[in-house]
mmCIF file of C-alpha atoms and ligand atoms in Angstrom:
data_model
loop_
_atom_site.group_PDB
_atom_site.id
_atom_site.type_symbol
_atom_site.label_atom_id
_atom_site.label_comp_id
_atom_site.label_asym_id
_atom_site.label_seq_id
_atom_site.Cartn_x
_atom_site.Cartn_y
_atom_site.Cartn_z
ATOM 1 C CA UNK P 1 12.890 28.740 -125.130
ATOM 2 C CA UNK P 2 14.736 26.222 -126.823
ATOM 3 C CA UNK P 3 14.819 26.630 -130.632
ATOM 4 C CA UNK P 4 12.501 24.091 -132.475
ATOM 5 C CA UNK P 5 11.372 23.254 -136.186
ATOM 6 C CA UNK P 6 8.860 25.828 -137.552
ATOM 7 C CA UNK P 7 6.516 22.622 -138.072
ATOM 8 C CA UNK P 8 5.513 20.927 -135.218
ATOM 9 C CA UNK P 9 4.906 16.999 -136.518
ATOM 10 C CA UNK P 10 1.532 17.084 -136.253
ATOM 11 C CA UNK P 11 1.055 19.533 -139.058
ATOM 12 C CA UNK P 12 -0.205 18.314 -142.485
ATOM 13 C CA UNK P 13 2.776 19.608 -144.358
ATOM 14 C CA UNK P 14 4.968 16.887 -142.541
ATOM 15 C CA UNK P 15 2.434 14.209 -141.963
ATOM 16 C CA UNK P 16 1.438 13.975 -145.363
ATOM 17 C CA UNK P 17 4.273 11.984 -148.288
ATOM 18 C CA UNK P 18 6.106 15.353 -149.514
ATOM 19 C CA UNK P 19 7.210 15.195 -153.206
ATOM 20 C CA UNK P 20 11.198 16.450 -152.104
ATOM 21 C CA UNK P 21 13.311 16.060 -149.364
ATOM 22 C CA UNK P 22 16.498 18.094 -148.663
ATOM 23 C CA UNK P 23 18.501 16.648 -145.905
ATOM 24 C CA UNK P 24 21.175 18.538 -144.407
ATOM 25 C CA UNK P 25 23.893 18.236 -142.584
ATOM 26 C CA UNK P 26 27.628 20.840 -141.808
ATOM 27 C CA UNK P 27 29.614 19.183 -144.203
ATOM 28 C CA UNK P 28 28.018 17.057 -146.616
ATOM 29 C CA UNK P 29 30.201 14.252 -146.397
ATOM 30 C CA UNK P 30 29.291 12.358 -143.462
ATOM 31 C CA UNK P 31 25.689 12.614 -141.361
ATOM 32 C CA UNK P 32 23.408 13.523 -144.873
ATOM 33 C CA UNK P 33 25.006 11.593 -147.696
ATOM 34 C CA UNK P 34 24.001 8.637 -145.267
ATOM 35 C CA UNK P 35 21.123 9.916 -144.693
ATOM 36 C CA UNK P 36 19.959 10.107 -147.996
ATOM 37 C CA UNK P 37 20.383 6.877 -149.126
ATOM 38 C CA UNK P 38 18.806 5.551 -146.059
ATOM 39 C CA UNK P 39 15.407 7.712 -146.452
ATOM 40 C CA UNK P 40 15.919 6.841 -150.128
ATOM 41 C CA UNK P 41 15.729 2.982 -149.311
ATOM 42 C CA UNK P 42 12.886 3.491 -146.668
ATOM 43 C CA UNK P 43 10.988 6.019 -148.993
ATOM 44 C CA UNK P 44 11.247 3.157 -151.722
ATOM 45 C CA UNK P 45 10.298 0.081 -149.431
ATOM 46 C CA UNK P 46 6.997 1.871 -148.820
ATOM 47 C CA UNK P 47 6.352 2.490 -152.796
ATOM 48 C CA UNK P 48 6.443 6.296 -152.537
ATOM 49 C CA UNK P 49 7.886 8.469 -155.413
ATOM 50 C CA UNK P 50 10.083 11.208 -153.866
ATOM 51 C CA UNK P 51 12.917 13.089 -154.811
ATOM 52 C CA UNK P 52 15.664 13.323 -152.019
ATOM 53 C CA UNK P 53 19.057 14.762 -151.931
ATOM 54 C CA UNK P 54 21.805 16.141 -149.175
ATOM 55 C CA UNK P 55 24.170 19.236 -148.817
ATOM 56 C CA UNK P 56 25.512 21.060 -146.444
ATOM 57 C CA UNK P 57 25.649 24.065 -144.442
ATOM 58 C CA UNK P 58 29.250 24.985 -144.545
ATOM 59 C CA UNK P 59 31.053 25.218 -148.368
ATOM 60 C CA UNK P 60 34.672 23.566 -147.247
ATOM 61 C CA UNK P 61 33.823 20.565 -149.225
ATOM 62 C CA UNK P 62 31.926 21.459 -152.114
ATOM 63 C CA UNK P 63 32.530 19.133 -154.837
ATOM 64 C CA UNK P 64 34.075 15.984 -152.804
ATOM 65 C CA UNK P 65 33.766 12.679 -152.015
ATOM 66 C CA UNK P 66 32.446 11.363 -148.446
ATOM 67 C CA UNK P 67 33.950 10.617 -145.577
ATOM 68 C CA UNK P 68 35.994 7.871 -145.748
ATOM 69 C CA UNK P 69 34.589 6.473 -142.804
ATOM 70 C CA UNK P 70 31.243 7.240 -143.810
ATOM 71 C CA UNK P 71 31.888 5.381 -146.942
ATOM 72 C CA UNK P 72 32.591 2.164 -144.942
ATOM 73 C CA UNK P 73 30.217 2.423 -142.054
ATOM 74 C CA UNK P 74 27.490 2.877 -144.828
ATOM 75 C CA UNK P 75 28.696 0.004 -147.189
ATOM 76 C CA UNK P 76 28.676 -2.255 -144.163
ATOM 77 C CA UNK P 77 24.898 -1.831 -143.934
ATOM 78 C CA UNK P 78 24.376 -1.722 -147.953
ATOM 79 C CA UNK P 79 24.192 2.036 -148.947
ATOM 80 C CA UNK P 80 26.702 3.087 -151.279
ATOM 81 C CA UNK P 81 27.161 6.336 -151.114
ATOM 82 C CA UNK P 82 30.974 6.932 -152.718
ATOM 83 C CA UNK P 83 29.956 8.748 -155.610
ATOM 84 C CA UNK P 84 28.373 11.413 -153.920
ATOM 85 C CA UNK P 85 29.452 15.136 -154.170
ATOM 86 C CA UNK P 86 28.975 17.651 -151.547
ATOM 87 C CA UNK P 87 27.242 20.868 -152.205
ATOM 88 C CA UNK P 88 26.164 23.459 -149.999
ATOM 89 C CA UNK P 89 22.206 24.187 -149.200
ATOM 90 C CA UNK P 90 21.483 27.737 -151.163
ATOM 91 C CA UNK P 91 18.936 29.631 -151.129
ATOM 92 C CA UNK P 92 16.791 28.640 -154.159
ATOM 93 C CA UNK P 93 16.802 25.268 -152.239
ATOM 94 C CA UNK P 94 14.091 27.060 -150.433
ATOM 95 C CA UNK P 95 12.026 27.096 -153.175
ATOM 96 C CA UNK P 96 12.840 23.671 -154.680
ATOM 97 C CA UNK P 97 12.459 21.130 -151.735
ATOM 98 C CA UNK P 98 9.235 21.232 -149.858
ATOM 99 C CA UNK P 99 10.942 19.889 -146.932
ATOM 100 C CA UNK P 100 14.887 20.743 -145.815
ATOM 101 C CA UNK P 101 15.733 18.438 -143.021
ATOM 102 C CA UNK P 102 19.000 19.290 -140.294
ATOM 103 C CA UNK P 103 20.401 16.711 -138.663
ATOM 104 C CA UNK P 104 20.935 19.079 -135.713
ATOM 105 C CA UNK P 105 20.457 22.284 -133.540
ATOM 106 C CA UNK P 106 23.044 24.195 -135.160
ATOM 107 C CA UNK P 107 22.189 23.124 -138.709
ATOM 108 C CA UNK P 108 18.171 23.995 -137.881
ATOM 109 C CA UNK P 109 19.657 27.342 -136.467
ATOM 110 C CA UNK P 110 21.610 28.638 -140.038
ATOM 111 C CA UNK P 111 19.072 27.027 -141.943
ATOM 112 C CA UNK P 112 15.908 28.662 -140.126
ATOM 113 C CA UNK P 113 17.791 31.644 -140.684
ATOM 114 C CA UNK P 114 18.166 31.965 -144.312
ATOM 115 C CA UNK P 115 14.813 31.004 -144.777
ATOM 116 C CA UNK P 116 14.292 34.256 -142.550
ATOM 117 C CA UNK P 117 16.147 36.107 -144.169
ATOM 118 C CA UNK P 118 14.499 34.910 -147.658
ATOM 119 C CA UNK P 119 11.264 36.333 -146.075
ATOM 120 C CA UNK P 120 12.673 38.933 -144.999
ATOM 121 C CA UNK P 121 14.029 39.468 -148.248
ATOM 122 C CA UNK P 122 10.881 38.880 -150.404
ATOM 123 C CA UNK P 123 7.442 40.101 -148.473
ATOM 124 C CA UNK P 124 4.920 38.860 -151.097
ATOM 125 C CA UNK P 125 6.152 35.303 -149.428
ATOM 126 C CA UNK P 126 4.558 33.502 -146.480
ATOM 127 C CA UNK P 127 6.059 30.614 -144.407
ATOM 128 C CA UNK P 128 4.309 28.427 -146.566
ATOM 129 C CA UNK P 129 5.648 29.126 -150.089
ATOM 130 C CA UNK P 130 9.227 28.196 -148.472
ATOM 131 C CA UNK P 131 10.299 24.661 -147.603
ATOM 132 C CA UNK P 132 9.551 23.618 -144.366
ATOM 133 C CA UNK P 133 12.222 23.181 -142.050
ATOM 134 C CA UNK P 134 12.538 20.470 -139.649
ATOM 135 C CA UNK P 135 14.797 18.029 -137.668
ATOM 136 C CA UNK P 136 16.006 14.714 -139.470
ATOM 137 C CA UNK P 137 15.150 13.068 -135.927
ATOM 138 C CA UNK P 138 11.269 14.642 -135.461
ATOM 139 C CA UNK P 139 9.266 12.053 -136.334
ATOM 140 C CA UNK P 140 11.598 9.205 -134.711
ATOM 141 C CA UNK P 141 10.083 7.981 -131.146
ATOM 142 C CA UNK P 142 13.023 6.054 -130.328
ATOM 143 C CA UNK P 143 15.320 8.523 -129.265
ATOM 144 C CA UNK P 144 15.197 11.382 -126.445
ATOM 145 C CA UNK P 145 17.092 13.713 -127.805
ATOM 146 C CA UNK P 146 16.420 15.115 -131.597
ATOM 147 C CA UNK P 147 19.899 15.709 -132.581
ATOM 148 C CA UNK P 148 21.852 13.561 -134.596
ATOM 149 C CA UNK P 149 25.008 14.845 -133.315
ATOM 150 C CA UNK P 150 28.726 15.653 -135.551
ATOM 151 C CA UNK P 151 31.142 12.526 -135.794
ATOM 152 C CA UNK P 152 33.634 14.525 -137.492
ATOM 153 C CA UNK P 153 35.851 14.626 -134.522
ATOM 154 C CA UNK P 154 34.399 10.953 -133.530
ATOM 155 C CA UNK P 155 35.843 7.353 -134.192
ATOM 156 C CA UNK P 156 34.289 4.252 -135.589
ATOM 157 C CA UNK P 157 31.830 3.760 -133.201
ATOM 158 C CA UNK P 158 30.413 7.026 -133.330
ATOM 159 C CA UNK P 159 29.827 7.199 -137.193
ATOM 160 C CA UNK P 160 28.179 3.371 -136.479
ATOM 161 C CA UNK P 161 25.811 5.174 -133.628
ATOM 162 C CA UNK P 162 24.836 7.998 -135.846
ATOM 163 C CA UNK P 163 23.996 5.673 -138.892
ATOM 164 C CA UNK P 164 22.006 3.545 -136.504
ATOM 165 C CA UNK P 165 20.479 6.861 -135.733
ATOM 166 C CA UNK P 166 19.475 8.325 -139.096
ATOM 167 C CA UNK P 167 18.273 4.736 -140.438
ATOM 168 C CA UNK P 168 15.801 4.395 -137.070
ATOM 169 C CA UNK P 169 14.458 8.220 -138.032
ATOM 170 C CA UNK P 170 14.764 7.631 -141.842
ATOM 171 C CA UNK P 171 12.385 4.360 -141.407
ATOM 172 C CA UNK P 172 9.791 6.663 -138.899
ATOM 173 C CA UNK P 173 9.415 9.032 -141.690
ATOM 174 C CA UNK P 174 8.768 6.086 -143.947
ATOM 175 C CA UNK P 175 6.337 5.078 -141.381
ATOM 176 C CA UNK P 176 4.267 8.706 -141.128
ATOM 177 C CA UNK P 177 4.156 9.072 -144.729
ATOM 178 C CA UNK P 178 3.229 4.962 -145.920
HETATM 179 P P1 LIG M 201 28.871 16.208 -141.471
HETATM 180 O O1 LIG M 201 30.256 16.115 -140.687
HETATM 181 O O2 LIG M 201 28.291 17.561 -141.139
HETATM 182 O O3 LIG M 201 28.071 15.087 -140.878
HETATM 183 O O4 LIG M 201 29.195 16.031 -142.931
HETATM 184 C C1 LIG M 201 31.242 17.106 -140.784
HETATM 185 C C2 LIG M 201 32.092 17.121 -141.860
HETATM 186 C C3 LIG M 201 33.089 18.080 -141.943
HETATM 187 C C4 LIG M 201 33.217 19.042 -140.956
HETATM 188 C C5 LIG M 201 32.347 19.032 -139.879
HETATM 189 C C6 LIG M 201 31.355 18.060 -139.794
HETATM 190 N N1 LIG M 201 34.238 20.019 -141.021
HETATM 191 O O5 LIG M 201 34.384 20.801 -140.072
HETATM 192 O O6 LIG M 201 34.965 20.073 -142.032
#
């Protein structure tokens, strides 16, 4: 079976305005930092008080600036986003964010996985007590596929698709939660 979120959309922990957001991408410095400011400017537009943020799975770029091309494709659409430093999603993360979104399969993999491991860990916690983990994409109708897949490796056009992406999911959360 193919591996989904541990909370299926209709569940009141997603349906409901959470009071922090951890979105989460591989590297920090291109899919999340975008990401953030875009559910930060949707989150705002529909008056709610949240507390958002981004890291990343993978520690190569702890500490830096994004993407260069990030940088650009996001300034072209009015989210500034070059003073940004990437961190990597730790464990206490888990117990700070009441939701940790990944922007794809591999990133819901590792991060479903510490949070198993964290229960494993610790057996006086449930599911609950943990940040829920979910896809970036979930709530967004417009799309077939729930991935918002790695430009890394991509050109222009690719980081211009993913931000159109994340702001078309970033405005459906706004849209479950006004
Ligand atoms: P991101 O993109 O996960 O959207 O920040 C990537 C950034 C860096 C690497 C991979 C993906 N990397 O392999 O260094």
């Amino acid at each position: 079976m193919p591996q989904t979120s541990d909370n299926p959309l209709n569940h009141h922990r997603t349906a409901n305005a959470p009071k922090s957001v951890l979105v989460v991408c591989l590297g920090n410095i291109c899919r999340s930092p975008m990401a953030e400011e875009a559910l930060k400017q949707q989150v705002a537009i529909a008056g709610i008080d949240m507390d958002i943020q981004s890291a990343g799975t993978g520690d190569w770029h702890i500490g830096e600036t994004p993407d260069s091309r990030a940088i650009k494709t996001a300034k072209s659409r009015g989210y500034h986003i070059s003073k940004h430093k990437a961190a990597q999603v730790n464990k206490a993360d888990f117990g700070k964010y009441d939701i940790i979104m990944a922007m794809d399969d591999q990133n819901l993999a590792d991060l479903l996985e510490i949070k198993e491991n964290l229960l494993n860990e610790n057996k006086s916690l449930s599911s609950d007590d943990l940040a829920h983990v979910v896809l970036f994409g979930e709530a967004d109708p417009n799309y077939a596929t729930k991935y918002i897949p790695d430009p890394y490796q991509g050109n222009e056009a690719d980081f211009e698709q993913v931000l159109d992406r994340i702001e078309s999911a970033a405005n459906s959360w706004a849209e479950l939660w006004r």
